Tab-separated table of C-alpha atoms in Angstrom:
chain	number	residue	atom	x	y	z
A	1	MET	CA	105.859	106.781	124.543
A	2	GLN	CA	103.500	108.763	122.423
A	3	GLY	CA	103.408	109.530	118.731
A	4	PHE	CA	104.164	113.103	117.841
A	5	LEU	CA	103.319	115.828	115.410
A	6	PHE	CA	106.013	117.931	113.823
A	7	THR	CA	105.428	121.428	112.531
A	8	LEU	CA	107.726	122.180	109.601
A	9	LEU	CA	109.756	125.280	110.314
A	10	ALA	CA	110.640	128.016	107.853
A	11	VAL	CA	108.430	126.658	105.071
A	12	VAL	CA	109.122	128.279	101.719
A	13	LEU	CA	106.776	128.013	98.732
A	14	TYR	CA	108.431	128.210	95.354
A	15	GLY	CA	106.609	130.113	92.629
A	16	THR	CA	105.266	128.506	89.476
A	17	SER	CA	106.878	128.472	86.037
A	18	SER	CA	106.617	126.654	82.713
A	19	ARG	CA	107.741	123.068	83.034
A	20	ALA	CA	110.467	121.119	81.301
A	21	SER	CA	109.607	118.358	78.832
A	22	PRO	CA	110.562	114.736	79.578
A	23	LEU	CA	113.851	113.490	78.109
A	24	ASP	CA	114.247	110.340	76.035
A	25	SER	CA	116.950	108.288	77.752
A	26	PRO	CA	116.640	106.525	81.120
A	27	PRO	CA	119.105	107.722	83.768
A	28	SER	CA	122.428	105.989	84.348
A	29	ASN	CA	125.750	106.848	85.918
A	30	TYR	CA	128.144	109.145	84.042
A	31	GLN	CA	129.758	106.164	82.294
A	32	GLY	CA	126.431	105.073	80.838
A	33	LYS	CA	126.373	102.046	83.144
A	34	HIS	CA	123.900	100.974	85.841
A	35	VAL	CA	120.960	102.129	83.728
A	36	CYS	CA	117.548	102.602	85.350
A	37	ALA	CA	114.408	100.940	83.996
A	38	SER	CA	113.296	102.096	80.552
A	39	ASP	CA	109.883	103.197	81.815
A	40	VAL	CA	111.383	105.855	84.123
A	41	THR	CA	110.381	109.386	83.105
A	42	VAL	CA	113.372	111.756	83.086
A	43	VAL	CA	112.917	115.513	83.513
A	44	ALA	CA	115.590	118.218	83.728
A	45	PRO	CA	113.889	121.328	85.211
A	46	ALA	CA	115.197	124.715	84.126
A	47	SER	CA	114.192	126.178	87.506
A	48	LEU	CA	113.852	125.000	91.088
A	49	ASP	CA	110.310	126.388	90.922
A	50	GLU	CA	109.203	123.349	88.947
A	51	ILE	CA	110.329	120.704	91.420
A	52	PRO	CA	107.439	120.663	93.945
A	53	ASP	CA	104.847	120.097	91.200
A	54	TRP	CA	106.842	117.279	89.657
A	55	VAL	CA	107.281	115.628	93.065
A	56	VAL	CA	103.566	115.762	93.819
A	57	GLU	CA	102.595	114.409	90.398
A	58	TYR	CA	104.561	111.144	90.642
A	59	GLU	CA	104.352	108.376	93.242
A	60	ALA	CA	108.002	107.341	92.834
A	61	VAL	CA	110.717	110.014	92.578
A	62	LYS	CA	114.498	110.237	92.766
A	63	ALA	CA	116.760	113.238	92.255
A	64	ALA	CA	119.727	112.792	89.910
A	65	GLY	CA	122.931	114.773	89.590
A	66	ALA	CA	126.120	114.287	87.601
A	67	GLY	CA	125.905	110.496	87.739
A	68	ASP	CA	128.901	109.957	90.033
A	69	SER	CA	127.369	106.790	91.438
A	70	TRP	CA	127.509	103.052	90.902
A	71	ALA	CA	124.651	102.316	93.351
A	72	GLN	CA	121.778	101.904	90.895
A	73	ALA	CA	119.353	100.802	93.617
A	74	PHE	CA	119.684	104.185	95.309
A	75	PHE	CA	119.646	106.634	92.394
A	76	CYS	CA	116.958	104.878	90.322
A	77	PRO	CA	113.287	105.434	91.175
A	78	SER	CA	111.048	102.394	91.207
A	79	ALA	CA	107.430	102.268	90.061
A	80	ALA	CA	106.895	98.706	91.284
A	81	ASN	CA	104.165	99.829	93.684
A	82	ALA	CA	103.105	103.017	91.912
A	83	SER	CA	100.189	103.563	89.569
A	84	THR	CA	102.116	106.320	87.762
A	85	SER	CA	105.520	105.871	86.150
A	86	ALA	CA	108.614	106.687	88.160
A	87	LEU	CA	110.339	110.056	87.841
A	88	SER	CA	114.029	110.949	87.758
A	89	LEU	CA	114.606	114.675	88.410
A	90	VAL	CA	117.914	115.809	86.900
A	91	LEU	CA	119.096	118.869	88.834
A	92	THR	CA	122.160	119.772	86.781
A	93	GLU	CA	120.320	121.584	83.976
A	94	THR	CA	118.691	124.487	85.815
A	95	VAL	CA	119.659	127.927	84.598
A	96	GLY	CA	121.625	128.500	87.807
A	97	ALA	CA	123.503	125.186	87.760
A	98	LYS	CA	124.509	125.623	84.110
A	99	ALA	CA	125.690	129.183	84.730
A	100	ALA	CA	127.774	128.062	87.708
A	101	ARG	CA	129.268	125.254	85.668
A	102	ALA	CA	130.217	127.715	82.935
A	103	GLY	CA	131.540	130.265	85.427
A	104	VAL	CA	129.045	132.891	84.233
A	105	LEU	CA	127.162	134.240	87.250
A	106	GLY	CA	127.098	137.971	86.521
A	107	THR	CA	123.463	137.969	85.373
A	108	PHE	CA	122.175	136.808	88.769
A	109	SER	CA	121.506	138.949	91.796
A	110	GLY	CA	120.857	138.490	95.505
A	111	THR	CA	119.450	135.153	96.620
A	112	GLN	CA	118.828	134.108	93.008
A	113	GLN	CA	122.539	133.413	92.728
A	114	PRO	CA	123.246	129.652	92.522
A	115	ILE	CA	126.261	130.294	94.789
A	116	VAL	CA	125.915	132.814	97.642
A	117	ILE	CA	128.721	133.552	100.094
A	118	ASP	CA	127.938	134.887	103.571
A	119	GLU	CA	131.292	136.146	104.811
A	120	SER	CA	130.064	137.137	108.261
A	121	ALA	CA	128.670	133.650	108.926
A	122	GLN	CA	131.481	131.996	106.930
A	123	THR	CA	129.032	129.908	104.934
A	124	VAL	CA	128.162	129.351	101.284
A	125	THR	CA	124.705	128.421	99.986
A	126	VAL	CA	124.760	126.432	96.757
A	127	GLU	CA	122.029	125.259	94.414
A	128	ALA	CA	121.809	121.450	94.466
A	129	GLY	CA	122.990	120.721	90.925
A	130	VAL	CA	126.135	122.871	91.005
A	131	PRO	CA	129.334	120.780	90.784
A	132	ILE	CA	131.846	120.886	93.621
A	133	GLY	CA	134.587	122.120	91.305
A	134	ALA	CA	132.538	125.180	90.317
A	135	VAL	CA	131.917	125.991	93.989
A	136	LEU	CA	135.636	125.762	94.773
A	137	ASP	CA	136.539	128.011	91.829
A	138	TYR	CA	133.947	130.611	92.853
A	139	LEU	CA	135.078	130.597	96.490
A	140	SER	CA	138.756	130.876	95.575
A	141	ALA	CA	138.066	133.836	93.297
A	142	ALA	CA	136.056	135.777	95.937
A	143	ARG	CA	138.943	137.969	97.119
A	144	ALA	CA	137.412	141.422	97.310
A	145	GLY	CA	135.915	140.989	100.770
A	146	ALA	CA	137.036	139.765	104.163
A	147	SER	CA	139.476	137.149	102.857
A	148	PRO	CA	142.022	138.520	100.346
A	149	SER	CA	143.085	134.957	99.562
A	150	GLY	CA	139.538	133.807	98.818
A	151	TRP	CA	137.583	131.064	100.545
A	152	VAL	CA	137.520	127.275	100.540
A	153	LEU	CA	135.384	124.386	101.739
A	154	PRO	CA	137.241	123.011	104.782
A	155	SER	CA	137.347	119.509	103.261
A	156	TYR	CA	135.818	118.237	100.055
A	157	PRO	CA	135.651	115.121	97.851
A	158	SER	CA	138.080	114.896	94.962
A	159	ALA	CA	135.332	114.215	92.393
A	160	ALA	CA	135.069	117.784	91.070
A	161	ASP	CA	132.163	116.977	88.740
A	162	ALA	CA	129.925	115.599	91.514
A	163	THR	CA	127.098	117.921	92.542
A	164	MET	CA	126.944	119.460	96.000
A	165	ALA	CA	123.621	117.798	96.834
A	166	GLY	CA	124.713	114.405	95.516
A	167	ALA	CA	127.960	114.494	97.477
A	168	VAL	CA	126.122	115.451	100.667
A	169	ALA	CA	123.385	112.841	100.193
A	170	THR	CA	125.950	110.045	99.820
A	171	GLY	CA	128.373	111.217	102.512
A	172	SER	CA	131.206	111.782	100.034
A	173	HIS	CA	134.489	112.685	101.629
A	174	SER	CA	138.164	113.472	101.375
A	175	SER	CA	140.626	112.447	104.093
A	176	SER	CA	140.016	114.626	107.115
A	177	THR	CA	140.042	114.054	110.840
A	178	ALA	CA	139.696	117.801	111.483
A	179	TYR	CA	136.548	118.499	109.447
A	180	GLY	CA	135.105	115.156	108.365
A	181	SER	CA	133.080	114.619	105.214
A	182	LEU	CA	131.291	117.292	103.192
A	183	SER	CA	128.035	116.272	104.925
A	184	ASN	CA	129.590	117.037	108.296
A	185	GLN	CA	130.243	120.653	107.238
A	186	VAL	CA	126.639	121.304	106.196
A	187	VAL	CA	124.701	123.766	108.385
A	188	GLY	CA	121.483	124.073	106.386
A	189	LEU	CA	119.477	122.262	103.706
A	190	THR	CA	116.445	123.187	101.629
A	191	VAL	CA	114.381	120.132	100.762
A	192	VAL	CA	111.222	119.385	98.772
A	193	LEU	CA	109.228	116.794	100.707
A	194	ALA	CA	106.906	114.087	99.416
A	195	ASN	CA	103.819	116.299	99.710
A	196	GLY	CA	105.468	119.085	97.684
A	197	SER	CA	106.124	121.372	100.640
A	198	VAL	CA	109.556	122.990	100.897
A	199	VAL	CA	111.335	123.015	104.232
A	200	GLN	CA	114.572	124.524	105.444
A	201	LEU	CA	116.368	122.307	107.939
A	202	SER	CA	119.248	123.107	110.242
A	203	GLU	CA	120.713	121.788	113.446
A	204	ASP	CA	119.017	124.614	115.345
A	205	SER	CA	115.572	124.118	113.807
A	206	ASN	CA	115.379	120.320	114.236
A	207	SER	CA	118.541	118.395	115.091
A	208	HIS	CA	116.848	114.989	114.647
A	209	LEU	CA	115.673	115.584	111.086
A	210	PHE	CA	118.883	117.408	110.253
A	211	ASP	CA	120.997	114.424	111.344
A	212	ALA	CA	118.755	112.217	109.205
A	213	MET	CA	119.141	114.525	106.214
A	214	ARG	CA	122.932	114.921	106.510
A	215	VAL	CA	123.390	111.606	104.668
A	216	SER	CA	119.960	110.731	103.306
A	217	VAL	CA	120.730	108.770	100.089
A	218	GLY	CA	117.806	110.682	98.563
A	219	ARG	CA	115.403	108.731	100.790
A	220	LEU	CA	113.770	111.696	102.536
A	221	GLY	CA	113.184	114.236	99.764
A	222	VAL	CA	114.788	116.276	97.003
A	223	ILE	CA	117.567	118.564	98.245
A	224	THR	CA	117.439	121.851	96.320
A	225	SER	CA	120.141	123.837	98.135
A	226	VAL	CA	123.004	123.203	100.530
A	227	THR	CA	124.511	125.656	103.028
A	228	SER	CA	128.003	124.666	104.098
A	229	ARG	CA	130.748	126.101	106.258
A	230	ILE	CA	133.682	127.793	104.535
A	231	ARG	CA	136.925	129.264	105.809
A	232	PRO	CA	139.558	131.636	104.455
A	233	GLN	CA	141.728	129.884	101.905
A	234	GLY	CA	145.249	129.168	103.067
A	235	TRP	CA	148.417	127.668	101.641
A	236	VAL	CA	149.734	124.146	102.099
A	237	ARG	CA	152.795	122.140	101.177
A	238	LYS	CA	152.248	118.768	99.552
A	239	ILE	CA	154.637	116.123	100.915
A	240	GLN	CA	154.972	112.763	99.176
A	241	ALA	CA	156.985	109.693	100.072
A	242	THR	CA	157.045	106.038	99.068
A	243	ARG	CA	156.649	103.706	102.027
A	244	SER	CA	156.042	100.025	102.549
A	245	PRO	CA	152.429	98.987	103.201
A	246	ASP	CA	153.505	97.703	106.627
A	247	ASP	CA	154.772	101.193	107.526
A	248	VAL	CA	151.351	102.638	106.641
A	249	PHE	CA	149.559	99.993	108.682
A	250	SER	CA	151.794	100.814	111.664
A	251	ILE	CA	150.942	104.533	111.419
A	252	ILE	CA	147.236	103.676	111.432
A	253	GLN	CA	147.621	101.271	114.359
A	254	ALA	CA	149.535	103.849	116.419
A	255	ALA	CA	146.733	106.373	115.914
A	256	ALA	CA	144.117	103.760	116.810
A	257	THR	CA	145.955	102.896	120.027
A	258	ALA	CA	146.284	106.571	121.008
A	259	TYR	CA	142.630	107.205	120.184
A	260	ALA	CA	141.489	104.324	122.386
A	261	ALA	CA	143.707	105.564	125.224
A	262	ALA	CA	142.104	109.020	124.976
A	263	GLY	CA	138.799	107.666	126.278
A	264	GLY	CA	136.099	110.307	126.043
A	265	ASP	CA	138.494	113.267	126.095
A	266	ALA	CA	137.659	115.092	122.835
A	267	ALA	CA	140.905	117.080	122.749
A	268	ALA	CA	142.992	113.959	123.323
A	269	GLN	CA	141.024	112.102	120.649
A	270	GLN	CA	141.669	114.876	118.133
A	271	ALA	CA	145.368	114.858	118.992
A	272	ALA	CA	145.478	111.097	118.482
A	273	LEU	CA	143.954	111.461	115.019
A	274	ALA	CA	146.195	114.376	113.968
A	275	PRO	CA	148.830	112.157	112.248
A	276	LEU	CA	146.059	110.842	109.976
A	277	ASP	CA	144.609	114.231	109.029
A	278	ARG	CA	144.829	114.970	105.283
A	279	LEU	CA	146.546	111.597	104.781
A	280	TRP	CA	146.182	110.049	101.320
A	281	VAL	CA	147.647	106.640	100.622
A	282	ASP	CA	147.800	105.050	97.169
A	283	TRP	CA	148.635	101.432	97.888
A	284	ALA	CA	149.863	99.324	94.949
A	285	PRO	CA	149.492	95.800	96.319
A	286	THR	CA	151.009	94.139	93.241
A	287	GLU	CA	154.187	96.184	93.762
A	288	ASN	CA	154.127	96.092	97.567
A	289	THR	CA	154.537	99.878	97.758
A	290	ALA	CA	152.457	102.774	99.057
A	291	LYS	CA	152.659	106.395	97.945
A	292	VAL	CA	151.888	108.481	101.013
A	293	THR	CA	150.735	112.076	100.526
A	294	THR	CA	150.269	114.520	103.393
A	295	TYR	CA	149.517	118.244	103.460
A	296	LYS	CA	151.045	120.700	105.917
A	297	ASP	CA	149.931	124.290	106.479
A	298	ALA	CA	152.309	126.836	104.971
A	299	ALA	CA	152.731	130.593	104.634
A	300	ALA	CA	152.070	132.546	101.441
A	301	GLY	CA	155.253	132.721	99.416
A	302	GLU	CA	156.883	129.818	101.235
A	303	ALA	CA	158.856	127.520	98.951
A	304	GLY	CA	156.609	124.800	97.574
A	305	ALA	CA	153.453	126.353	99.022
A	306	LEU	CA	150.235	126.114	97.013
A	307	GLU	CA	146.816	127.661	97.536
A	308	GLU	CA	144.503	124.990	98.858
A	309	ARG	CA	142.312	125.076	95.727
A	310	LEU	CA	145.356	124.003	93.691
A	311	ALA	CA	146.938	121.611	96.154
A	312	PHE	CA	144.307	118.983	96.840
A	313	PRO	CA	143.219	116.269	94.407
A	314	ASP	CA	140.661	117.503	91.887
A	315	TYR	CA	139.468	114.621	89.762
A	316	HIS	CA	137.614	115.098	86.471
A	317	ASP	CA	136.691	111.887	84.645
A	318	ASN	CA	135.742	112.159	80.976
A	319	GLY	CA	134.107	108.741	81.090
A	320	THR	CA	136.319	107.191	78.392
A	321	THR	CA	137.655	104.560	80.804
A	322	THR	CA	134.944	102.362	82.265
A	323	PHE	CA	135.272	100.827	85.705
A	324	ASP	CA	133.233	99.981	88.771
A	325	GLY	CA	134.095	101.819	91.979
A	326	TYR	CA	133.897	100.104	95.373
A	327	GLU	CA	134.545	101.512	98.842
A	328	VAL	CA	134.326	99.985	102.297
A	329	SER	CA	135.013	101.850	105.532
A	330	VAL	CA	136.211	99.938	108.588
A	331	PRO	CA	136.535	101.110	112.210
A	332	LEU	CA	139.881	102.692	113.030
A	333	ALA	CA	140.308	100.245	115.900
A	334	VAL	CA	140.553	97.243	113.546
A	335	ALA	CA	141.764	98.931	110.361
A	336	ALA	CA	145.458	97.996	110.540
A	337	GLY	CA	144.703	94.321	111.096
A	338	CYS	CA	142.086	94.320	108.347
A	339	LEU	CA	144.485	95.934	105.875
A	340	GLU	CA	147.071	93.282	106.730
A	341	GLY	CA	144.433	90.617	106.135
A	342	LEU	CA	143.534	92.172	102.790
A	343	GLN	CA	147.209	92.251	101.839
A	344	GLY	CA	147.479	88.547	102.598
A	345	MET	CA	144.435	87.773	100.449
A	346	ILE	CA	145.861	89.702	97.501
A	347	ARG	CA	149.309	88.109	97.754
A	348	GLY	CA	147.710	84.678	97.702
A	349	VAL	CA	146.057	85.168	94.300
A	350	SER	CA	147.928	84.727	91.031
A	351	ASP	CA	145.244	86.162	88.712
A	352	LEU	CA	144.240	89.618	89.932
A	353	GLU	CA	141.574	89.982	87.213
A	354	GLY	CA	142.272	93.684	86.626
A	355	ALA	CA	140.951	94.676	90.049
A	356	TYR	CA	144.210	96.196	91.285
A	357	THR	CA	145.548	97.853	88.134
A	358	LYS	CA	144.952	101.167	89.915
A	359	PRO	CA	146.296	101.614	93.467
A	360	ILE	CA	143.930	101.073	96.373
A	361	SER	CA	143.098	104.403	98.010
A	362	ILE	CA	143.247	104.680	101.809
A	363	ARG	CA	141.801	107.713	103.629
A	364	VAL	CA	140.573	108.533	107.138
A	365	VAL	CA	137.518	110.445	108.406
A	366	SER	CA	136.608	111.378	111.980
A	367	GLN	CA	133.377	110.602	113.835
A	368	GLU	CA	130.168	112.320	112.648
A	369	THR	CA	126.604	112.674	113.910
A	370	GLY	CA	124.626	111.958	110.733
A	371	TYR	CA	122.558	108.816	111.291
A	372	LEU	CA	123.791	107.188	108.063
A	373	ALA	CA	127.240	108.799	108.085
A	374	TYR	CA	129.911	106.157	107.626
A	375	THR	CA	131.685	107.354	110.768
A	376	GLN	CA	128.566	107.311	112.914
A	377	GLY	CA	129.932	105.810	116.132
A	378	GLY	CA	133.629	106.494	115.583
A	379	PRO	CA	136.418	107.318	113.085
A	380	ARG	CA	136.964	104.994	110.141
A	381	VAL	CA	139.521	104.118	107.515
A	382	PHE	CA	138.167	104.127	103.949
A	383	ILE	CA	139.422	101.569	101.440
A	384	SER	CA	138.575	102.310	97.791
A	385	ILE	CA	139.079	99.781	94.998
A	386	ASP	CA	138.353	100.414	91.316
A	387	ASP	CA	137.627	97.382	89.152
A	388	PHE	CA	138.720	98.006	85.561
A	389	SER	CA	138.085	94.416	84.498
A	390	LEU	CA	134.336	94.919	85.095
A	391	SER	CA	134.163	91.251	86.017
A	392	GLY	CA	133.882	91.956	89.724
A	393	ALA	CA	134.186	88.242	90.339
A	394	GLY	CA	136.419	85.906	92.276
A	395	GLN	CA	138.990	87.342	94.621
A	396	LEU	CA	137.798	90.978	94.345
A	397	TYR	CA	134.386	90.092	95.735
A	398	ASP	CA	136.046	87.846	98.307
A	399	ALA	CA	138.156	90.811	99.463
A	400	LEU	CA	135.128	93.081	99.691
A	401	ARG	CA	133.129	90.445	101.598
A	402	TYR	CA	136.041	90.048	103.989
A	403	LEU	CA	136.101	93.784	104.722
A	404	LYS	CA	132.315	93.887	105.074
A	405	GLN	CA	131.784	90.778	107.152
A	406	GLN	CA	134.982	90.336	109.150
A	407	CYS	CA	135.900	93.988	109.677
A	408	SER	CA	132.486	95.573	110.423
A	409	GLY	CA	132.696	97.297	107.063
A	410	ARG	CA	130.161	99.807	105.759
A	411	LEU	CA	129.628	100.165	102.019
A	412	HIS	CA	129.638	103.597	100.371
A	413	TRP	CA	126.125	104.807	99.495
A	414	GLY	CA	127.276	105.905	96.042
A	415	LYS	CA	129.552	103.000	95.135
A	416	ALA	CA	129.062	99.521	93.698
A	417	GLY	CA	128.683	96.370	95.773
A	418	TRP	CA	125.223	96.678	97.300
A	419	GLN	CA	123.641	94.158	94.946
A	420	GLU	CA	126.725	92.484	93.517
A	421	LEU	CA	128.144	91.040	96.742
A	422	GLY	CA	125.045	89.021	97.532
A	423	LEU	CA	125.181	90.004	101.199
A	424	GLU	CA	122.078	90.097	103.363
A	425	LEU	CA	122.397	93.679	104.473
A	426	SER	CA	120.933	94.774	107.778
A	427	GLY	CA	120.776	98.491	108.472
A	428	ALA	CA	120.346	97.860	112.184
A	429	ALA	CA	123.390	95.578	112.309
A	430	ASP	CA	125.530	98.145	110.486
A	431	TYR	CA	124.323	101.369	112.134
A	432	GLY	CA	122.635	100.306	115.374
A	433	ALA	CA	119.967	102.573	116.856
A	434	ALA	CA	120.989	105.356	114.446
A	435	TRP	CA	119.434	103.251	111.673
A	436	CYS	CA	116.066	103.309	113.403
A	437	SER	CA	116.363	107.049	114.115
A	438	PHE	CA	116.774	107.517	110.379
A	439	CYS	CA	113.760	105.287	109.764
A	440	CYS	CA	111.733	107.392	112.206
A	441	ALA	CA	112.504	110.340	109.922
A	442	VAL	CA	111.438	108.245	106.910
A	443	GLN	CA	108.086	107.455	108.490
A	444	GLN	CA	107.602	111.099	109.327
A	445	LEU	CA	108.621	112.682	106.021
A	446	ASP	CA	107.926	109.958	103.451
A	447	PRO	CA	105.494	107.408	104.931
A	448	ASP	CA	104.314	106.194	101.501
A	449	GLY	CA	107.802	105.510	100.138
A	450	LYS	CA	107.868	108.042	97.297
A	451	PHE	CA	111.657	108.320	97.577
A	452	ALA	CA	112.367	104.659	98.409
A	453	GLY	CA	113.987	103.955	95.049
A	454	ALA	CA	114.761	100.496	93.724
A	455	SER	CA	116.397	99.252	96.933
A	456	ASP	CA	114.807	96.828	99.369
A	457	LEU	CA	117.218	97.955	102.103
A	458	TRP	CA	114.713	100.240	103.808
A	459	ARG	CA	113.376	97.809	106.411
A	460	TRP	CA	112.965	98.422	110.113
A	461	SER	CA	111.218	97.075	113.192
A	462	ALA	CA	111.366	97.527	116.948
A	463	THR	CA	110.918	95.620	120.173
A	464	LEU	CA	110.382	96.759	123.745
A	465	ASP	CA	111.462	94.482	126.575
A	466	GLY	CA	111.852	91.718	124.006
A	467	ALA	CA	108.326	92.008	122.592
A	468	PRO	CA	107.519	93.411	119.107
A	469	VAL	CA	105.868	96.828	119.149
A	470	GLU	CA	104.564	99.292	116.584
A	471	PHE	CA	107.629	101.028	115.197
A	472	ALA	CA	106.022	104.466	115.440
A	473	SER	CA	105.602	104.023	119.187
A	474	CYS	CA	109.395	104.075	119.493
A	475	CYS	CA	109.777	107.336	117.560
A	476	SER	CA	109.848	110.752	119.185
A	477	ALA	CA	110.858	114.277	118.239
A	478	ALA	CA	114.420	113.279	119.173
A	479	GLY	CA	114.519	110.128	117.027
A	480	PHE	CA	114.418	106.475	118.103
A	481	ASP	CA	113.677	105.961	121.790
A	482	ALA	CA	116.581	104.411	123.721
A	483	ALA	CA	114.143	102.188	125.650
A	484	CYS	CA	113.344	100.305	122.408
A	485	GLN	CA	115.547	97.882	120.522
A	486	CYS	CA	116.202	98.457	116.811
A	487	SER	CA	116.150	95.686	114.201
A	488	SER	CA	115.766	95.392	110.445
C-alpha cells in the first residue's frame, strides 16, 4: 500500500474584506453552560470572506453556531499545544445569516443569497450559520415555481434554532427510516481547510472525504455552506395514541425481527422499517405510559391534514430552563431488550433525581454511510434523556452507562456524557474500520490538529497481520485499507 496525494477539486478562493473584532465572552452553549476556556478568542465574522484568514492565523480553531450542544470538548478549541491563543469562529452573525434569521432576503441576489433553491436539482444551498427553522420557512414560502405547495427538507431535527452546519456536523436527526438524518440528505459541502484553502466536496468529487465530512464534529474544517436535498412539500395527518411501554417495545422488536429476516434485500429492509418511519415516542417511565405519535401522508384539504412545515415538531428553547441533554443510540437488533432493561433500572429506583421529569424520547433512523454517522453499520433506536436536576449523578449515569456498555450504545456528538460518564471511549470499538477511515481524512486534511478541539478522543493506530504499522500506510484514496486492522 502506498501513500497518496489528493488534488482538491473545485477550489474556490473567497475575496478579502475588513475583519470583525474579537468579542469579550468565551463561547458556551445557548444556556450559558459548558463554557470554553477564558483565553479563547471569539470572533463573529460579518462575511464568509473573512474565514480563511482567521483560520490560517490561529493554530487551534473551532466553528460555533447557535450553541445547541452540551459536548464542550467538541465545540471548544484548545490551545494546549498552540503558540497562539485558540479561536472560536461564530458563524451566526454574518450579514446573510442574520438576514435569513430575520426573514429579510430581498436585498440579496444570485449566489450571494444565504438560501438558494435549485428547483431542477431539487436542492437548497444554505450558508452555514442559518438556522434550520429559517430554512424551512423560506422553503415553504417558495410557491411561485415548480411546487405550488412550496418545498421542505425531507427530514429535519426538531431544534429549529440549530444552524444547518452545526446540525450536519453532529449528525442531528428526526425520526426517519425513509430519509435518515439531515447529514444523510446532504449532497454538497463548502469547507475551509486548515491551510485556508476552500474546497467544495460532494459524493461525486470524492466519496471518501465526503463520507468523512458528512458527520465531522468540526474535526476536518469549517463548513461554510451546505447543499441538501429538498422535495415538494406535502400534507400529513398527525396521529397520537397513548400506549404502554411494552407495546412500544413490541413494535420495535417486530421491526427488528423483520429487518433481520430481510437479509441484504434493500427493498425488504425498507419495508421492515416502514412501521418505524416518522415514529415519535414520549415515554414517561414514572407513569408507565408512552405517547406515540406517527405521521401519515394526506391529501390537501383532507380533514386533519397539515402542511409538513406545520405538522412536525419545531422546538424553540428560550434558555430560561436549564438542563443537560443526553442521547444514546443502540442497534435496532437489541433495542427492545435494552429498553426493557432500562425500564427495569428506572422502576428499581425510588429517588429519580429529576432525570425523568420530562418524558424520554425514542426515535429511529435508518443506516447511513457517513463514517461517524450514528447509524453507520445499521439502523438504530435513539434514546434521549434530559436531566433537569443538573446533578447527573447516581441512577441517571448508571442508565446511560448501561446503554453505552451493555447495548453497544453510541453517544450523540452534540450531547452531554462524553466526559461526565467516565468511560474509556474507543472510536475503533464504537465505529470499527469506519473510525480509521475518518482518521485517514483527518491526517489528510488536518495533520497538525488545528480543529482537534479540547477532546482527547481523536486517537488511532493500525496493524497489519498482527504487527503495528505506520497508520498512513493503511490509508488510500478510498479510506482505510481493508487489509489493515483499526484500533484506537
